[in-house]
PDB file of C-alpha atoms in Angstrom:
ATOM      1  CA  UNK A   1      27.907  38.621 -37.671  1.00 71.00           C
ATOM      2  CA  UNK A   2      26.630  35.465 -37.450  1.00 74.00           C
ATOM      3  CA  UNK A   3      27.381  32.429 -35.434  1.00 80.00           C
ATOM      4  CA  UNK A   4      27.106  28.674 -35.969  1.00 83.00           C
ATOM      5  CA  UNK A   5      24.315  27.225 -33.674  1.00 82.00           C
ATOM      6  CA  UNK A   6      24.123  23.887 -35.148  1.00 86.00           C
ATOM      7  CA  UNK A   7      26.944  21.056 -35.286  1.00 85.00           C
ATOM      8  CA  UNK A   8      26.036  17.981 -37.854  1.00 87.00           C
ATOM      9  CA  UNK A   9      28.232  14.922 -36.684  1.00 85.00           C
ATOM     10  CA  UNK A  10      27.449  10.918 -36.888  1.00 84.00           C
ATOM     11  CA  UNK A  11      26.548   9.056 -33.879  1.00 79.00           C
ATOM     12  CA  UNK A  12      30.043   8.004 -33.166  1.00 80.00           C
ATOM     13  CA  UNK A  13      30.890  11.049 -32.446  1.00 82.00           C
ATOM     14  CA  UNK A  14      28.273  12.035 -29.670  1.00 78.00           C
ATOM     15  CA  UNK A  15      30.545  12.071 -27.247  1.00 77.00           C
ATOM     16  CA  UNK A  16      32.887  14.864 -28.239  1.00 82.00           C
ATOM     17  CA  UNK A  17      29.229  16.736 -29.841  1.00 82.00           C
ATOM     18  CA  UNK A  18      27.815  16.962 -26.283  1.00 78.00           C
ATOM     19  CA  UNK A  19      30.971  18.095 -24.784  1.00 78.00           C
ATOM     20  CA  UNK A  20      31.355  20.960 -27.261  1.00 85.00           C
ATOM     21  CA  UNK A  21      27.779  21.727 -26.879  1.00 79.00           C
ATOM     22  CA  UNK A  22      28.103  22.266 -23.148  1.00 76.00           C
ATOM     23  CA  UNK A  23      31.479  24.266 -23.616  1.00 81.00           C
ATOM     24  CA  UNK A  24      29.917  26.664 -26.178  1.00 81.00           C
ATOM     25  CA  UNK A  25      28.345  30.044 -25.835  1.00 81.00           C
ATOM     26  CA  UNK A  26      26.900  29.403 -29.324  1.00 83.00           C
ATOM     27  CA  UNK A  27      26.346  26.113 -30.267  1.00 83.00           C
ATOM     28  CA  UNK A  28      22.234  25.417 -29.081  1.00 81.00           C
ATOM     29  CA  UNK A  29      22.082  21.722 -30.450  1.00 80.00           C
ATOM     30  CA  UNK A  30      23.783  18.906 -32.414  1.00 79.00           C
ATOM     31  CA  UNK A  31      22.123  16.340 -35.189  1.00 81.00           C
ATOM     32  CA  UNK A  32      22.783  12.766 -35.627  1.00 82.00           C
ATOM     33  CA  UNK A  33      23.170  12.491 -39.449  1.00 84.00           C
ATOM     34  CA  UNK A  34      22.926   8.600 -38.956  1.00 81.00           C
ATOM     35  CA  UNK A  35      20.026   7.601 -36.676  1.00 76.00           C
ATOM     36  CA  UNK A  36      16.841   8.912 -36.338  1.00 69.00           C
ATOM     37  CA  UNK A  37      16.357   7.549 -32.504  1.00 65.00           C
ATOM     38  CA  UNK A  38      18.439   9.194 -30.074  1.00 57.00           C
ATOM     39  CA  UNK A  39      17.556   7.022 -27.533  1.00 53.00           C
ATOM     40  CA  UNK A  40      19.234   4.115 -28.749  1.00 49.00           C
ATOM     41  CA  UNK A  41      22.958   6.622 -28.933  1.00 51.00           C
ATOM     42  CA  UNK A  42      22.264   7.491 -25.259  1.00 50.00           C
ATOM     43  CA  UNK A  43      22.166   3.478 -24.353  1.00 51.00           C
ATOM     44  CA  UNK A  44      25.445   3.097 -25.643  1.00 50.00           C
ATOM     45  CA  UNK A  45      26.425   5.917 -23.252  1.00 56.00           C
ATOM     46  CA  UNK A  46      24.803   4.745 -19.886  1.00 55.00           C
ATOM     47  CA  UNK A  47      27.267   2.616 -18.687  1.00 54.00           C
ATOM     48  CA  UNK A  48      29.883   5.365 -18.059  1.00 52.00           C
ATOM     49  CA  UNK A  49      27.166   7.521 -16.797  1.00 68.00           C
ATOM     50  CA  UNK A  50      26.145   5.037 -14.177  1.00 66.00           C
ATOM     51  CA  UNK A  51      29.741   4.100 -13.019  1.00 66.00           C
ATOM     52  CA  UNK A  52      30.472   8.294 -12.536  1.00 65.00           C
ATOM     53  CA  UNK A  53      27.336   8.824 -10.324  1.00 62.00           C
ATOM     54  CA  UNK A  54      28.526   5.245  -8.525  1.00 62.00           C
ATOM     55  CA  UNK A  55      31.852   6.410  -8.340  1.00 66.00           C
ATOM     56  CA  UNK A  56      30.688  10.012  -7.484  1.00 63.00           C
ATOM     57  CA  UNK A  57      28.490   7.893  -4.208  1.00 63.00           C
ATOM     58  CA  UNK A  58      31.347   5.643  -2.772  1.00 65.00           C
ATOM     59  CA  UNK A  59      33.366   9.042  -2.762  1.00 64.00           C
ATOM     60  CA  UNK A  60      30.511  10.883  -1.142  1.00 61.00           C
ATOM     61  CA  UNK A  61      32.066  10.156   2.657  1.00 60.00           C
ATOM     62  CA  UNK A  62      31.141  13.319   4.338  1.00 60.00           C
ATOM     63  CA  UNK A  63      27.727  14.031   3.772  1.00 60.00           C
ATOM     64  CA  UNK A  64      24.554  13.681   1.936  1.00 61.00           C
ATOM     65  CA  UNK A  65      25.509  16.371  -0.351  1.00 59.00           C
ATOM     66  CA  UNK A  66      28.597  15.167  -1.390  1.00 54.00           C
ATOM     67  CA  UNK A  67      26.699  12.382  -2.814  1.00 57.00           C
ATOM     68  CA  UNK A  68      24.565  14.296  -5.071  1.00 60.00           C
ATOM     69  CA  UNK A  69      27.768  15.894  -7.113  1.00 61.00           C
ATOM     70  CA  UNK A  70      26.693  19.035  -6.940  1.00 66.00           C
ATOM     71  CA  UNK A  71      29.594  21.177  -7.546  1.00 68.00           C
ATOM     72  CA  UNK A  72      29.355  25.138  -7.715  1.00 71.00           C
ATOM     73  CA  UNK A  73      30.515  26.389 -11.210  1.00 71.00           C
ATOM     74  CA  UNK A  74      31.859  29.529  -9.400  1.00 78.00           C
ATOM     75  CA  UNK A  75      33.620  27.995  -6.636  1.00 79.00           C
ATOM     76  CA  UNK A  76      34.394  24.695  -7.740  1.00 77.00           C
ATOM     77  CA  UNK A  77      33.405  23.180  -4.516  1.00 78.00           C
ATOM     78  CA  UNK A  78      30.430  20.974  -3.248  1.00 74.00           C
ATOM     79  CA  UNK A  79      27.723  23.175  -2.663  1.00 78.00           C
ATOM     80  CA  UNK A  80      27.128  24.546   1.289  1.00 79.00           C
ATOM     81  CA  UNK A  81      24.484  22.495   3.968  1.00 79.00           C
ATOM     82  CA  UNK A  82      22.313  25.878   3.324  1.00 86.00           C
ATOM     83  CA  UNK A  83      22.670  26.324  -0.146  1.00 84.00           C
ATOM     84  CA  UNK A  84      21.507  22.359  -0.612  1.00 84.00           C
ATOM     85  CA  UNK A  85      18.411  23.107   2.055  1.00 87.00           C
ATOM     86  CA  UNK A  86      17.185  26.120   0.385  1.00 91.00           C
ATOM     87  CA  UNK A  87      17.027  23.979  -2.954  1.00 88.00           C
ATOM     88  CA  UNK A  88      14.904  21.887  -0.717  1.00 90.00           C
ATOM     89  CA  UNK A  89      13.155  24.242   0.744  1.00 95.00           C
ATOM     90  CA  UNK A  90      12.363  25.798  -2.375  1.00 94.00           C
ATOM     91  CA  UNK A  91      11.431  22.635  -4.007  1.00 92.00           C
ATOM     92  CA  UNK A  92       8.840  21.558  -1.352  1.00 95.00           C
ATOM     93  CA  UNK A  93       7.439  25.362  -0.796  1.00 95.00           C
ATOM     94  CA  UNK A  94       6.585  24.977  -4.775  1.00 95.00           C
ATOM     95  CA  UNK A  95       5.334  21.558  -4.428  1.00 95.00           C
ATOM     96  CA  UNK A  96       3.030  22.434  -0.975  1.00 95.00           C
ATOM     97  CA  UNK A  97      -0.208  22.976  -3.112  1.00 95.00           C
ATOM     98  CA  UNK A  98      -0.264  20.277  -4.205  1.00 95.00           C
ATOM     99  CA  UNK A  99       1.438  17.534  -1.387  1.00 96.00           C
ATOM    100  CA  UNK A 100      -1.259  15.654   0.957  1.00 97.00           C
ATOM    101  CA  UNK A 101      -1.286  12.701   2.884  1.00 97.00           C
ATOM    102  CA  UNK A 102      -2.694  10.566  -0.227  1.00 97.00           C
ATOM    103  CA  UNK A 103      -0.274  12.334  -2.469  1.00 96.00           C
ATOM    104  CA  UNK A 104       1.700   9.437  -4.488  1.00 96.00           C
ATOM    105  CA  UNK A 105       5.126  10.868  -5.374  1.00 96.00           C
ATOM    106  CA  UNK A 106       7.915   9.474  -7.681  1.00 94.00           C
ATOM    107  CA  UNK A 107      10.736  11.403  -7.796  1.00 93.00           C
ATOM    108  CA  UNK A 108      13.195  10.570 -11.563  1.00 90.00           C
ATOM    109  CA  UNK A 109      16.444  10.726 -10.281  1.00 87.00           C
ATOM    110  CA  UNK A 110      16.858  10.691  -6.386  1.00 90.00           C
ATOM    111  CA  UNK A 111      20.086  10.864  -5.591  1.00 85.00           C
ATOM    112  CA  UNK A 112      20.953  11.104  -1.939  1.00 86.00           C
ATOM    113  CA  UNK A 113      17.647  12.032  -1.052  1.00 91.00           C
ATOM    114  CA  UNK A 114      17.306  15.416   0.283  1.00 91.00           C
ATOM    115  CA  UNK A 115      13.880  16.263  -1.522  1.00 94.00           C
ATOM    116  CA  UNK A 116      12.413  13.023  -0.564  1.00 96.00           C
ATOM    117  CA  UNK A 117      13.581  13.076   3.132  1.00 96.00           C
ATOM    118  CA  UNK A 118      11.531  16.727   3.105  1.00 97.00           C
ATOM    119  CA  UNK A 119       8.708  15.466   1.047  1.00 97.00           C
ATOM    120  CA  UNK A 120       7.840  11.488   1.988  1.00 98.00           C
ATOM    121  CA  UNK A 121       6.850  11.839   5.300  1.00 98.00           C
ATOM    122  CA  UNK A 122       3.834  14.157   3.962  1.00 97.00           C
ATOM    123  CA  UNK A 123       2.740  11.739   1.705  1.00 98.00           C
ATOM    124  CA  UNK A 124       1.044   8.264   1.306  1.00 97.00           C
ATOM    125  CA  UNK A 125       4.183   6.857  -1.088  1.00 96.00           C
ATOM    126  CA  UNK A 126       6.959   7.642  -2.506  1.00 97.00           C
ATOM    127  CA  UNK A 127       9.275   5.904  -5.278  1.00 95.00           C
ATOM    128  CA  UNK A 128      12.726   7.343  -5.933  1.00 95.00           C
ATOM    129  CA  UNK A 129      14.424   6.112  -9.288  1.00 93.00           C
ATOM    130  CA  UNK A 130      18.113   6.756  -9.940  1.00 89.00           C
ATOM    131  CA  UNK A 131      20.284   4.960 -12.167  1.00 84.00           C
ATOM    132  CA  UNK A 132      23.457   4.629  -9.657  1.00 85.00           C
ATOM    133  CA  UNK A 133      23.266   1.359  -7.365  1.00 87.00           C
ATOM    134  CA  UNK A 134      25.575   2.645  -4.826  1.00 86.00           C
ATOM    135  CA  UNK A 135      23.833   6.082  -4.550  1.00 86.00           C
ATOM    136  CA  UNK A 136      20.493   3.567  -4.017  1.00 92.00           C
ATOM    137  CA  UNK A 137      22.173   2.357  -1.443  1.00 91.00           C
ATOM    138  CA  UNK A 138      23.371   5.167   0.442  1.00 88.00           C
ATOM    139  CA  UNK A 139      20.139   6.600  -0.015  1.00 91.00           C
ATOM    140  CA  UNK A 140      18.595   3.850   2.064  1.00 95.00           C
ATOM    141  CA  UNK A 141      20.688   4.177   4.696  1.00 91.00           C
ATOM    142  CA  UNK A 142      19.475   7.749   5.043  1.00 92.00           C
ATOM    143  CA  UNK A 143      15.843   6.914   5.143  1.00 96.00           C
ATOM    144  CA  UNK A 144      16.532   4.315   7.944  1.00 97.00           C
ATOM    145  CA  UNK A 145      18.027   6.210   9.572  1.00 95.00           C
ATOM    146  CA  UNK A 146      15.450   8.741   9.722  1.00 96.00           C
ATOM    147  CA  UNK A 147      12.523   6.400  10.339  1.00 97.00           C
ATOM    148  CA  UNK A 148      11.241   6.909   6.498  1.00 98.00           C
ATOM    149  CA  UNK A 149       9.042   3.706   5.577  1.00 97.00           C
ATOM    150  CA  UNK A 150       7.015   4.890   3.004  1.00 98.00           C
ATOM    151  CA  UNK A 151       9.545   4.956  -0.213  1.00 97.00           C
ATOM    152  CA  UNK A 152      10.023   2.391  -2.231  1.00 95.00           C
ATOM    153  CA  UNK A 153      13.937   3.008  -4.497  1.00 96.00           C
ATOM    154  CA  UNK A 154      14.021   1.804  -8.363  1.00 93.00           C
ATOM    155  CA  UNK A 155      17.430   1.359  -9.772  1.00 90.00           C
ATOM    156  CA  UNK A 156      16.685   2.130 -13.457  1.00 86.00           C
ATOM    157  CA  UNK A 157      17.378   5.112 -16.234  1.00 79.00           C
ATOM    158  CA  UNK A 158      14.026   7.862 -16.442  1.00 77.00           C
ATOM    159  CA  UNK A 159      13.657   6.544 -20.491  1.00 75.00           C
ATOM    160  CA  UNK A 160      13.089   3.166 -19.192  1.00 76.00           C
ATOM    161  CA  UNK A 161      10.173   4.552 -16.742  1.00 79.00           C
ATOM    162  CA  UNK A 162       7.441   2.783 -18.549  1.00 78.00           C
ATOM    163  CA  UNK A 163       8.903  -0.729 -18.513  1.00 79.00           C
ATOM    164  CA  UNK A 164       8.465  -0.538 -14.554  1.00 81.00           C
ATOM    165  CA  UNK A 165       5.499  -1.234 -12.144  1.00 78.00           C
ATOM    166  CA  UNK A 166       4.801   1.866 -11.422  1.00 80.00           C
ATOM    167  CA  UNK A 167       1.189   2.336 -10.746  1.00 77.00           C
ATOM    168  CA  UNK A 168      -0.374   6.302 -11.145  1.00 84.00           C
ATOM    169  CA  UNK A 169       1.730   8.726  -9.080  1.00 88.00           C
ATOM    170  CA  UNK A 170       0.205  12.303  -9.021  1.00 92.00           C
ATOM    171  CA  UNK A 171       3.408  13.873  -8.292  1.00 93.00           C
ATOM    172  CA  UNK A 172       6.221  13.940 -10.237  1.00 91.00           C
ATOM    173  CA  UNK A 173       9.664  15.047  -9.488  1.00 92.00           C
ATOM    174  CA  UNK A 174      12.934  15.921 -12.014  1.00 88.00           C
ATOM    175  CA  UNK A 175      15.145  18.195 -10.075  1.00 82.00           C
ATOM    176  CA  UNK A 176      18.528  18.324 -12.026  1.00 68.00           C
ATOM    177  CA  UNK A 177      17.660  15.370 -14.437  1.00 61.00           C
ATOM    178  CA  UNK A 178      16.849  17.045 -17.589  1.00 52.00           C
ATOM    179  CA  UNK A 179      20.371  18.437 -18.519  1.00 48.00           C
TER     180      UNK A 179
END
């Protein structure tokens, strides 16, 4: 028996194409029969996106986590203090080869900060991009707090990476940005 893996819709229709996508054990991709630059149909859809992470950090009133939305498919709750710090943990454990104190480190897609909190004080600099203002902020207020002066935040999407100053980092972090 075969099954469809492919849906064929127009642009207008990403919207409801992505959502099927994700809810299907099947389905592996969609095509855009009228535009050859997919970039240009996620533009359209950024606006939402940023007011939902903004939205998810001026809810985010209890903790660090909170602010990153991450929700457990199984539970349906915010994920545990220890779950969150062995993503961490695992994160920087892969990353210790390679992290000194010249290491230059931008990390696409920040959030609250718990990577960079582990990571920045190891290294010579440290940008964190996001595309959420308020989580920008929060995240600020966390490094403050903890004495962390060497990061520098970028409000701005990962496809518009190359219109920014960003001189050569050797370390490059995507942790939950790719979906």
């Amino acid at each position: 028996k075969q099954q469809i893996d492919t849906l064929l819709c127009s642009s207008e229709l990403i919207n409801v194409a992505s959502r099927i996508l994700w809810q299907s054990k099947n389905l592996k991709r969609y095509i855009l029969s009228d535009t050859d630059t997919p970039l240009l149909i996620e533009k359209r859809n950024q606006k939402v996106e940023t007011k939902m992470w903004d939205l998810i950090a001026t809810r985010a009133v209890k903790s660090q986590i909170q602010q990153t939305g991450w929700i457990s498919s199984f539970t349906g709750d915010f994920f545990t203090d220890q779950e969150m710090a062995e993503f961490v943990e695992n994160t920087v454990i892969k990353l210790s080869p390679y992290i000194t104190k010249l290491s230059k480190v931008i990390e696409i897609g920040i959030a609250s900060g718990l990577t960079c909190c582990a990571i920045a004080p190891q290294v010579e600099s440290y940008i964190g991009l996001d595309l959420s203002s308020e989580t920008l902020k929060r995240t600020k207020e966390t490094l403050v707090n903890r004495g962390i002066t060497n990061v520098y935040l970028e409000c701005a999407d990962a496809i518009e990476i190359d219109k920014l100053q960003i001189k050569a980092q050797n370390i490059i972090i995507l942790n939950s940005v790719l979906q």
